[in-house]
Amino acid sequence: NNADGAEGRKKKETDNKNNADGAQEEGPAHKKAKVAKDSQHMNGSAGGDVKKDPSDPSAAANENEKKGGGAAAATTSEEKAAGNGKKSDDGQAAAGGEGGEGGSHGPAAVANTSGGAGAAKSNPAGGAGGEKQQQPDKKGAGQPGNTGGKNNGNGGNGNGNGGIGKTGDNMGGQKRAEIYTYNSKDMVYALAWSVRKDKKFRLAAGSFVEEYVNKVEILYLDETKGELGLSQPSLSFNHPFPATKIMFLPEKGTGLPDLLATSSDYLRIYKIDDTKDSSSNVEIKSILSNSSNSEFCAPLTSFDWNEDDLNKIGTSSIDTTCTIWDIEKEVVDTQLIAHDREVYDIAWGGAGVFASVSADGSVRVFDLRDKEHSTIIYESPHPEVPLVRLGWNKQDPRYMATILMDSSKVIILDIRFPTLPVAELQRHQASVNALAWAPHSSCHICTAGDDCQALIWDLSSMSQPLDGSLDPILAYHAGAEINNLQWSSAQPDWVAIAFANNVQILRV
């Protein structure tokens, strides 16, 4: 029996060796044959689909051809740097990518009405900015520029954050980039551009932290280094609760005090002294509470500074009121119960006229000469759907824009024809969070939202009713949901956006 067992084991070892030899012999040649066989089935014949290797450049090129230009969700670090965004269904490309296969950019935002999304002025496609901008390749996907500075662009993340390339402007002997980014420690919400002609590239950004201690940072564009950031630590100061809105005094001249206002629990006015580099500081000038019978007041959702009467600021509150302040005397000028529910935004339309939007779903216009009455301009199509933001067109006060809570639509209103929108902008893919009318043009508006997009629209055809088919003339894809945006009145070709913990300024 022992002998038989040993003989059996020996036979088994011999078989195993033969099997191993066979596998070895068929090694590479067998694999080649298998790959050839699989490739025949690549289009879904009997062998089923074979997934392409994402790192294979030819596979990426094929995918790119199918998608019609713009690098799609990049998989290698080089592709990520290109980050040109993919072409959307309606022929609009994210800014920084070329529209369509081999398509070329249209002219600057205001003039561009068709084709690719159009980078600003004469710059070629794509690129995160740097010393020299490369030309787009044959497929129309812009190659990245050399990143010249830690805040220049975001380097792209496969969805177009590589940016809008370069412009030919000279700034201190250097070319000025199309995008500058500042990375804050916390999430950024409130944003404001300085209006003063001697502080054009100055912004204020407010943090959004669900705690008592928040911050406001006053940022500058250093034109020699090409960086956006804090020039001095003293220009970052603590702020109670997140600021719901920030505004600089809306005056271009330099003769008046340099003031900044914020809203949260109270309306606060700050005085800025940043004339000397060595001793810049921000000090509180006024804390204004609209509650006369308590040390506490209902939180303020927003405010607006009257450009025609710089002593007037109007605030909106969750207690259903709007309050008009005389900030020089630090007293309430007028307080109105404006709506049936919380008031979410307020905007001036002249020296004595303002409008507000509310959780009751209405847009109402008030004239301070007749405080007993208001005019309802629009009401939500579905009862009790809140309206959360309001923009009044300063260049053409007949027009307003508003957004509904959790809606991807932007409603354009003509106050001469109440209740019916003159246009609905419907190209956002998620909730819209912010809007801003162009400060230099009566028919351009910028909108931004949770689809990570900032879109600029040309509404010059508003004289005819628009049925929702209007496309934006420029699109920019940020790296995260966009919380806020502001269009600079001192520099009308620059827009600021806030997303995650970033502030970006974009040349449009």
Coordinates of C-alpha atoms in Angstrom, one line a residue:
N1 CA 0.0 0.0 0.0
N2 CA 2.8 2.4 0.9
A3 CA 4.5 1.8 -2.4
D4 CA 1.2 2.4 -4.3
G5 CA 0.7 5.7 -2.5
A6 CA 4.1 6.9 -3.3
E7 CA 3.7 6.0 -6.9
G8 CA 0.4 7.9 -7.0
R9 CA 2.0 11.0 -5.6
K10 CA 4.8 10.9 -8.1
K11 CA 2.3 10.7 -11.0
K12 CA 0.4 13.7 -9.6
E13 CA 3.6 15.8 -9.4
T14 CA 4.5 14.9 -13.0
D15 CA 1.0 16.0 -14.1
N16 CA 1.3 19.3 -12.2
K17 CA 4.7 19.9 -13.8
N18 CA 3.3 19.3 -17.3
N19 CA 0.4 21.7 -16.6
A20 CA 2.9 24.4 -15.4
D21 CA 5.0 23.9 -18.5
G22 CA 2.0 24.2 -20.7
A23 CA 0.9 27.5 -19.0
Q24 CA 4.5 28.8 -19.4
E25 CA 4.6 28.0 -23.0
E26 CA 1.3 29.7 -23.9
G27 CA 2.3 32.8 -21.8
P28 CA 2.8 36.0 -23.9
A29 CA 1.7 34.4 -27.2
H30 CA -1.6 33.1 -25.6
K31 CA -2.2 36.5 -24.0
K32 CA -1.7 38.2 -27.4
A33 CA -4.2 35.9 -29.0
K34 CA -6.7 36.5 -26.2
V35 CA -6.3 40.3 -26.5
A36 CA -6.7 40.1 -30.3
K37 CA -9.8 38.0 -29.8
D38 CA -11.2 40.4 -27.2
S39 CA -10.6 43.4 -29.5
Q40 CA -12.9 41.9 -32.1
H41 CA -15.6 42.0 -29.5
M42 CA -15.0 45.6 -28.4
N43 CA -18.2 46.9 -30.0
G44 CA -20.4 44.5 -28.0
S45 CA -20.4 41.4 -30.2
A46 CA -20.4 37.9 -28.6
G47 CA -17.5 38.7 -26.3
G48 CA -19.2 41.7 -24.6
D49 CA -17.7 45.2 -24.0
V50 CA -14.1 45.7 -23.1
K51 CA -13.4 48.7 -21.0
K52 CA -10.8 51.0 -22.3
D53 CA -7.8 51.8 -20.1
P54 CA -8.4 55.4 -19.0
S55 CA -4.7 56.1 -18.9
D56 CA -4.3 55.1 -22.6
P57 CA -4.0 58.4 -24.5
S58 CA -5.7 57.1 -27.6
A59 CA -8.7 56.0 -25.5
A60 CA -8.9 59.5 -24.0
A61 CA -8.7 61.0 -27.5
N62 CA -11.5 58.8 -28.8
E63 CA -13.7 59.8 -25.8
N64 CA -12.8 63.5 -26.4
E65 CA -13.9 63.2 -30.1
K66 CA -17.2 61.7 -29.0
K67 CA -17.9 64.4 -26.5
G68 CA -17.2 67.3 -29.0
G69 CA -14.3 69.2 -27.6
G70 CA -13.2 70.3 -24.1
A71 CA -11.4 67.7 -22.0
A72 CA -13.9 65.5 -20.3
A73 CA -13.5 64.4 -16.7
A74 CA -9.7 64.1 -16.8
T75 CA -8.0 61.0 -15.5
T76 CA -4.3 61.8 -15.7
S77 CA -2.6 64.7 -14.0
E78 CA -1.8 66.3 -17.4
E79 CA -5.5 66.1 -18.4
K80 CA -6.5 67.5 -15.1
A81 CA -4.2 70.5 -15.6
A82 CA -5.9 71.1 -19.0
G83 CA -9.3 71.0 -17.2
N84 CA -11.4 72.6 -20.0
G85 CA -14.8 71.3 -19.1
K86 CA -17.0 69.3 -21.5
K87 CA -19.3 70.7 -24.1
S88 CA -22.8 71.0 -22.9
D89 CA -25.8 69.7 -24.9
D90 CA -26.9 73.2 -26.2
G91 CA -23.6 74.1 -27.8
Q92 CA -22.3 76.2 -24.9
A93 CA -18.9 75.3 -23.6
A94 CA -17.6 76.0 -20.2
A95 CA -15.3 79.0 -20.3
G96 CA -11.8 77.8 -20.9
G97 CA -12.8 75.0 -23.3
E98 CA -13.5 75.4 -27.0
G99 CA -17.0 75.0 -28.2
G100 CA -17.3 71.9 -30.4
E101 CA -14.6 70.0 -32.3
G102 CA -12.0 72.4 -33.4
G103 CA -14.4 75.3 -32.7
S104 CA -12.9 78.7 -31.8
H105 CA -13.8 81.2 -29.2
G106 CA -16.3 83.9 -29.9
P107 CA -15.3 87.5 -29.0
A108 CA -15.6 88.9 -25.5
A109 CA -18.6 88.2 -23.3
V110 CA -20.7 91.1 -24.3
A111 CA -20.3 90.6 -28.0
N112 CA -20.3 86.8 -28.1
T113 CA -23.7 85.5 -29.1
S114 CA -23.0 82.1 -30.6
G115 CA -20.5 79.3 -30.9
G116 CA -18.0 78.6 -28.1
A117 CA -18.3 80.2 -24.8
G118 CA -15.8 82.9 -25.6
A119 CA -13.0 83.9 -23.3
A120 CA -12.5 87.5 -22.6
K121 CA -11.0 89.9 -25.2
S122 CA -8.4 88.3 -27.4
N123 CA -7.1 85.4 -25.3
P124 CA -6.8 81.9 -26.7
A125 CA -8.5 78.9 -25.1
G126 CA -8.1 77.4 -21.7
G127 CA -5.2 77.4 -19.4
A128 CA -4.7 78.3 -15.7
G129 CA -2.7 81.3 -16.5
G130 CA 1.0 81.9 -16.2
E131 CA 3.9 83.4 -18.1
K132 CA 2.9 82.3 -21.6
Q133 CA -0.4 81.0 -23.0
Q134 CA -0.1 78.1 -25.4
Q135 CA -2.4 77.8 -28.5
P136 CA -5.3 75.3 -28.5
D137 CA -4.6 71.9 -30.0
K138 CA -6.4 70.5 -33.0
K139 CA -9.3 69.2 -31.1
G140 CA -10.0 72.6 -29.6
A141 CA -9.2 71.7 -26.0
G142 CA -6.9 74.5 -24.7
Q143 CA -3.6 73.4 -23.2
P144 CA -2.7 74.7 -19.8
G145 CA -0.5 77.7 -19.4
N146 CA 2.5 77.7 -17.0
T147 CA 1.1 78.5 -13.6
G148 CA 2.9 81.6 -12.6
G149 CA 2.0 82.2 -9.0
K150 CA 0.3 80.2 -6.3
N151 CA -3.0 81.9 -6.6
N152 CA -3.2 81.9 -10.4
G153 CA -6.2 79.8 -11.4
N154 CA -7.0 76.5 -9.8
G155 CA -5.0 74.4 -12.2
G156 CA -8.2 72.7 -13.4
N157 CA -9.9 69.7 -11.9
G158 CA -11.4 68.2 -15.0
N159 CA -14.4 70.5 -15.0
G160 CA -13.1 73.7 -16.5
N161 CA -11.5 75.3 -13.4
G162 CA -8.4 75.8 -15.4
G163 CA -10.0 79.0 -16.5
I164 CA -10.3 81.7 -19.0
G165 CA -6.6 81.9 -20.0
K166 CA -4.7 85.2 -20.3
T167 CA -5.2 88.7 -21.7
G168 CA -2.8 91.0 -23.3
D169 CA -3.1 93.8 -20.7
N170 CA 0.1 94.9 -19.1
M171 CA 0.1 95.2 -15.4
G172 CA 3.3 96.4 -13.8
G173 CA 5.3 95.0 -16.8
Q174 CA 3.5 91.6 -16.6
K175 CA 0.5 90.2 -18.4
R176 CA -2.6 90.3 -16.2
A177 CA -4.2 86.9 -15.7
E178 CA -7.9 86.2 -16.4
I179 CA -8.4 84.5 -13.0
Y180 CA -7.1 85.1 -9.5
T181 CA -7.9 82.9 -6.6
Y182 CA -7.7 83.5 -2.8
N183 CA -7.9 80.5 -0.5
S184 CA -9.5 81.3 2.9
K185 CA -9.3 79.2 6.0
D186 CA -13.1 78.9 6.2
M187 CA -16.0 78.7 3.8
V188 CA -16.7 82.1 2.2
Y189 CA -20.2 83.5 1.7
A190 CA -20.5 87.3 1.7
L191 CA -18.7 89.2 -1.0
A192 CA -18.3 92.9 -1.9
W193 CA -16.2 94.9 -4.4
S194 CA -14.8 98.2 -3.5
V195 CA -16.3 101.1 -5.5
R196 CA -13.6 103.8 -4.9
K197 CA -11.6 104.7 -8.0
D198 CA -8.3 104.4 -6.1
K199 CA -9.2 100.9 -4.7
K200 CA -10.4 99.1 -7.8
F201 CA -9.0 95.7 -7.1
R202 CA -10.2 95.5 -3.4
L203 CA -12.7 93.0 -2.1
A204 CA -14.2 92.1 1.2
A205 CA -15.1 88.4 1.9
G206 CA -17.0 87.1 4.9
S207 CA -16.6 83.6 6.4
F208 CA -19.5 81.2 6.9
V209 CA -18.9 79.3 10.1
E210 CA -21.9 78.2 12.3
E211 CA -20.4 79.8 15.4
Y212 CA -20.4 83.2 17.0
V213 CA -16.8 84.2 15.9
N214 CA -16.6 84.7 12.1
K215 CA -14.2 86.8 10.0
V216 CA -14.3 89.5 7.4
E217 CA -11.1 89.8 5.2
I218 CA -10.3 92.8 3.0
L219 CA -8.4 91.4 0.0
Y220 CA -6.2 93.2 -2.5
L221 CA -4.8 92.2 -5.9
D222 CA -1.1 92.7 -5.7
E223 CA -0.4 93.8 -9.3
T224 CA 3.4 93.3 -9.1
K225 CA 3.2 89.7 -7.8
G226 CA -0.1 88.9 -9.5
E227 CA -1.7 87.5 -6.3
L228 CA -5.0 88.1 -4.6
G229 CA -4.8 88.1 -0.8
L230 CA -4.5 90.0 2.5
S231 CA -2.0 92.7 2.3
Q232 CA -1.9 93.0 6.1
P233 CA -3.1 90.8 8.9
S234 CA -4.8 93.8 10.5
L235 CA -7.3 93.9 7.5
S236 CA -8.8 90.6 8.7
F237 CA -11.1 91.2 11.6
N238 CA -13.5 89.2 13.7
H239 CA -17.2 89.5 13.0
P240 CA -20.1 88.2 15.2
F241 CA -21.9 85.4 13.3
P242 CA -21.6 85.1 9.5
A243 CA -22.2 88.3 7.6
T244 CA -25.3 87.9 5.4
K245 CA -24.1 90.7 3.2
I246 CA -21.2 93.1 2.9
M247 CA -21.0 96.4 1.0
F248 CA -18.4 99.2 0.6
L249 CA -19.7 102.8 0.5
P250 CA -21.1 103.1 -3.1
E251 CA -19.1 106.2 -3.9
K252 CA -16.3 106.4 -6.5
G253 CA -14.8 109.6 -5.2
T254 CA -12.1 109.6 -2.5
G255 CA -13.3 112.6 -0.4
L256 CA -15.6 110.7 1.9
P257 CA -14.6 108.3 4.7
D258 CA -13.8 104.8 3.5
L259 CA -16.8 102.8 5.0
L260 CA -17.8 99.2 5.0
A261 CA -21.2 97.9 6.1
T262 CA -22.2 94.3 7.2
S263 CA -25.4 92.7 8.3
S264 CA -25.9 89.7 10.7
D265 CA -27.5 90.2 14.1
Y266 CA -27.1 94.0 13.7
L267 CA -26.2 96.4 11.0
R268 CA -22.6 97.4 11.5
I269 CA -20.6 100.2 9.9
Y270 CA -16.8 100.0 9.9
K271 CA -14.2 102.6 9.0
I272 CA -11.2 101.4 7.0
D273 CA -7.8 103.1 7.1
D274 CA -5.5 101.4 4.6
T275 CA -3.7 104.4 3.2
K276 CA -0.4 103.5 5.0
D277 CA 1.0 100.1 4.5
S278 CA 2.5 99.9 7.9
S279 CA -0.5 100.8 10.0
S280 CA -3.7 99.7 8.2
N281 CA -6.6 99.1 10.5
V282 CA -10.4 98.6 10.6
E283 CA -12.5 100.1 13.4
I284 CA -16.2 99.8 14.2
K285 CA -18.0 103.1 13.7
S286 CA -21.7 102.1 14.4
I287 CA -23.7 99.2 15.6
L288 CA -27.4 99.8 14.7
S289 CA -30.2 97.7 16.2
N290 CA -33.7 98.0 14.8
S291 CA -35.2 96.7 18.1
S292 CA -36.1 99.5 20.5
N293 CA -37.5 97.4 23.3
S294 CA -34.8 94.8 23.7
E295 CA -31.0 94.3 23.6
F296 CA -31.6 91.6 21.0
C297 CA -33.0 92.0 17.5
A298 CA -34.2 89.7 14.8
P299 CA -31.4 88.6 12.4
L300 CA -30.9 90.7 9.3
T301 CA -31.0 88.7 6.1
S302 CA -29.7 91.4 3.8
F303 CA -29.3 95.2 3.2
D304 CA -28.7 97.7 0.4
W305 CA -26.9 101.0 0.5
N306 CA -28.7 103.8 -1.4
E307 CA -26.5 105.2 -4.2
D308 CA -28.5 108.4 -4.5
D309 CA -28.5 109.2 -0.8
L310 CA -25.4 107.7 0.9
N311 CA -26.8 108.3 4.3
K312 CA -29.6 105.8 3.7
I313 CA -29.3 102.0 4.2
G314 CA -32.3 99.7 4.0
T315 CA -32.2 96.4 5.9
S316 CA -34.5 93.3 5.6
S317 CA -35.2 91.0 8.6
I318 CA -36.8 87.7 9.5
D319 CA -39.3 89.6 11.6
T320 CA -41.2 90.6 8.4
T321 CA -39.9 94.2 8.5
C322 CA -37.7 96.5 6.3
T323 CA -35.9 99.3 8.2
I324 CA -34.5 102.4 6.6
W325 CA -31.6 103.8 8.5
D326 CA -30.1 107.3 8.6
I327 CA -26.5 106.2 9.2
E328 CA -25.1 109.7 9.8
K329 CA -27.5 110.3 12.7
E330 CA -27.6 106.6 13.6
V331 CA -31.4 106.6 13.8
V332 CA -34.2 104.7 12.2
D333 CA -35.8 106.8 9.4
T334 CA -38.6 104.4 8.6
Q335 CA -39.7 100.9 9.6
L336 CA -42.3 99.0 7.6
I337 CA -44.0 95.7 8.0
A338 CA -43.2 94.8 4.5
H339 CA -44.4 91.2 4.1
D340 CA -46.5 88.5 5.8
R341 CA -43.4 86.3 6.5
E342 CA -39.6 86.7 6.6
V343 CA -38.0 89.2 4.3
Y344 CA -35.0 87.8 2.5
D345 CA -33.6 90.6 0.4
I346 CA -34.0 94.3 -0.3
A347 CA -32.9 96.5 -3.2
W348 CA -33.1 100.3 -3.9
G349 CA -34.5 101.5 -7.2
G350 CA -34.0 105.2 -6.5
A351 CA -33.7 107.8 -3.7
G352 CA -37.0 106.9 -2.1
V353 CA -38.1 103.7 -3.8
F354 CA -37.1 100.1 -2.7
A355 CA -38.3 96.6 -3.3
S356 CA -38.1 93.4 -1.2
V357 CA -38.7 89.7 -1.6
S358 CA -40.0 87.3 1.1
A359 CA -40.9 83.8 2.2
D360 CA -44.5 84.8 1.4
G361 CA -43.4 84.4 -2.3
S362 CA -44.0 88.1 -3.4
V363 CA -41.9 90.9 -4.8
R364 CA -43.2 94.2 -3.4
V365 CA -42.2 97.8 -4.3
F366 CA -42.4 100.6 -1.7
D367 CA -42.3 104.4 -2.1
L368 CA -41.3 106.2 1.0
R369 CA -43.6 109.1 0.0
D370 CA -46.6 106.7 0.6
K371 CA -45.6 104.3 3.3
E372 CA -49.1 102.9 3.7
H373 CA -49.1 101.2 0.4
S374 CA -47.0 98.8 -1.6
T375 CA -47.2 97.3 -5.1
I376 CA -47.0 93.6 -5.7
I377 CA -44.9 93.1 -8.8
Y378 CA -44.8 89.3 -8.8
E379 CA -45.9 86.3 -6.8
S380 CA -44.6 82.7 -6.8
P381 CA -46.5 80.4 -9.1
H382 CA -46.9 78.0 -6.2
P383 CA -48.2 79.6 -3.0
E384 CA -45.7 79.9 -0.2
V385 CA -42.6 79.2 -2.3
P386 CA -40.1 81.8 -0.9
L387 CA -38.3 84.2 -3.1
V388 CA -34.8 84.5 -1.8
R389 CA -32.8 87.1 -3.9
L390 CA -33.6 90.3 -5.7
G391 CA -31.6 92.4 -8.1
W392 CA -32.8 95.7 -9.5
N393 CA -31.3 96.8 -12.8
K394 CA -29.4 100.1 -12.1
Q395 CA -29.0 100.8 -15.8
D396 CA -32.6 100.2 -16.7
P397 CA -34.8 100.4 -13.5
R398 CA -37.8 98.9 -15.4
Y399 CA -36.3 95.5 -14.9
M400 CA -35.7 93.3 -11.8
A401 CA -34.5 89.7 -11.3
T402 CA -35.4 87.3 -8.6
I403 CA -34.9 83.6 -7.7
L404 CA -37.2 81.1 -6.0
M405 CA -35.9 78.9 -3.2
D406 CA -34.4 75.6 -4.5
S407 CA -35.2 76.5 -8.1
S408 CA -32.9 76.4 -11.1
K409 CA -34.8 79.2 -12.8
V410 CA -34.1 83.0 -12.7
I411 CA -37.2 85.2 -13.1
I412 CA -36.8 88.5 -15.0
L413 CA -39.6 91.1 -14.3
D414 CA -40.7 94.3 -16.0
I415 CA -42.3 96.5 -13.3
R416 CA -44.6 98.0 -15.9
F417 CA -46.2 94.6 -16.4
P418 CA -46.7 93.1 -12.9
T419 CA -47.3 89.4 -12.2
L420 CA -46.0 88.0 -15.5
P421 CA -42.2 87.5 -16.0
V422 CA -40.8 88.9 -19.2
A423 CA -38.2 86.1 -19.2
E424 CA -37.2 82.9 -17.4
L425 CA -33.6 81.8 -17.6
Q426 CA -33.5 78.0 -17.4
R427 CA -30.0 76.8 -18.2
H428 CA -28.8 76.1 -14.6
Q429 CA -28.8 72.5 -13.6
A430 CA -29.3 73.0 -9.9
S431 CA -30.5 75.7 -7.5
V432 CA -29.5 79.3 -8.3
N433 CA -27.9 81.1 -5.3
A434 CA -26.9 84.5 -6.6
L435 CA -27.5 87.1 -9.3
A436 CA -25.9 90.4 -10.3
W437 CA -26.9 92.9 -13.1
A438 CA -24.0 94.3 -15.1
P439 CA -23.1 97.7 -13.7
H440 CA -22.3 99.0 -17.2
S441 CA -24.9 97.5 -19.4
S442 CA -28.7 97.4 -19.1
C443 CA -29.2 94.0 -20.7
H444 CA -26.5 91.7 -19.2
I445 CA -26.9 89.7 -16.0
C446 CA -24.7 87.1 -14.3
T447 CA -26.2 84.2 -12.3
A448 CA -24.5 81.4 -10.3
G449 CA -25.6 78.3 -8.3
D450 CA -25.2 74.8 -7.0
D451 CA -24.4 73.4 -10.5
C452 CA -20.9 75.1 -10.0
Q453 CA -21.7 77.4 -12.9
A454 CA -21.5 81.2 -13.3
L455 CA -23.5 82.2 -16.5
I456 CA -23.7 85.5 -18.2
W457 CA -26.8 86.3 -20.2
D458 CA -27.6 88.9 -22.9
L459 CA -31.2 90.0 -22.4
S460 CA -31.2 92.5 -25.3
S461 CA -34.1 90.7 -26.9
M462 CA -36.4 91.2 -23.8
S463 CA -38.7 93.5 -25.8
Q464 CA -40.1 90.2 -27.1
P465 CA -41.3 87.7 -24.6
L466 CA -38.7 85.0 -24.0
D467 CA -40.0 81.4 -23.6
G468 CA -37.1 79.9 -21.6
S469 CA -35.1 79.0 -24.7
L470 CA -32.4 81.7 -24.2
D471 CA -28.9 80.4 -23.8
P472 CA -26.1 82.2 -21.9
I473 CA -23.3 83.9 -23.8
L474 CA -20.6 82.9 -21.4
A475 CA -20.2 80.1 -18.9
Y476 CA -17.6 79.5 -16.2
H477 CA -17.3 76.2 -14.3
A478 CA -16.0 76.6 -10.7
G479 CA -14.6 73.8 -8.5
A480 CA -17.7 73.7 -6.2
E481 CA -21.2 75.1 -5.7
I482 CA -21.1 78.9 -6.1
N483 CA -22.5 80.6 -3.0
N484 CA -22.3 84.2 -4.1
L485 CA -21.2 86.5 -6.9
Q486 CA -20.6 90.2 -7.3
W487 CA -20.0 92.3 -10.5
S488 CA -17.5 95.1 -10.0
S489 CA -18.9 98.6 -10.8
A490 CA -15.4 100.1 -10.7
Q491 CA -14.0 97.4 -13.0
P492 CA -17.0 96.3 -15.1
D493 CA -15.1 93.5 -16.8
W494 CA -14.5 91.6 -13.6
V495 CA -16.8 89.4 -11.6
A496 CA -16.1 87.8 -8.2
I497 CA -17.4 84.5 -7.1
A498 CA -17.3 82.6 -3.8
F499 CA -17.3 78.8 -3.7
A500 CA -16.2 76.5 -0.8
N501 CA -13.3 78.4 0.9
N502 CA -12.3 80.3 -2.3
V503 CA -12.7 83.7 -3.6
Q504 CA -12.1 84.0 -7.4
I505 CA -12.1 87.1 -9.6
L506 CA -12.8 86.4 -13.3
R507 CA -12.2 88.6 -16.2
V508 CA -15.4 88.5 -18.4

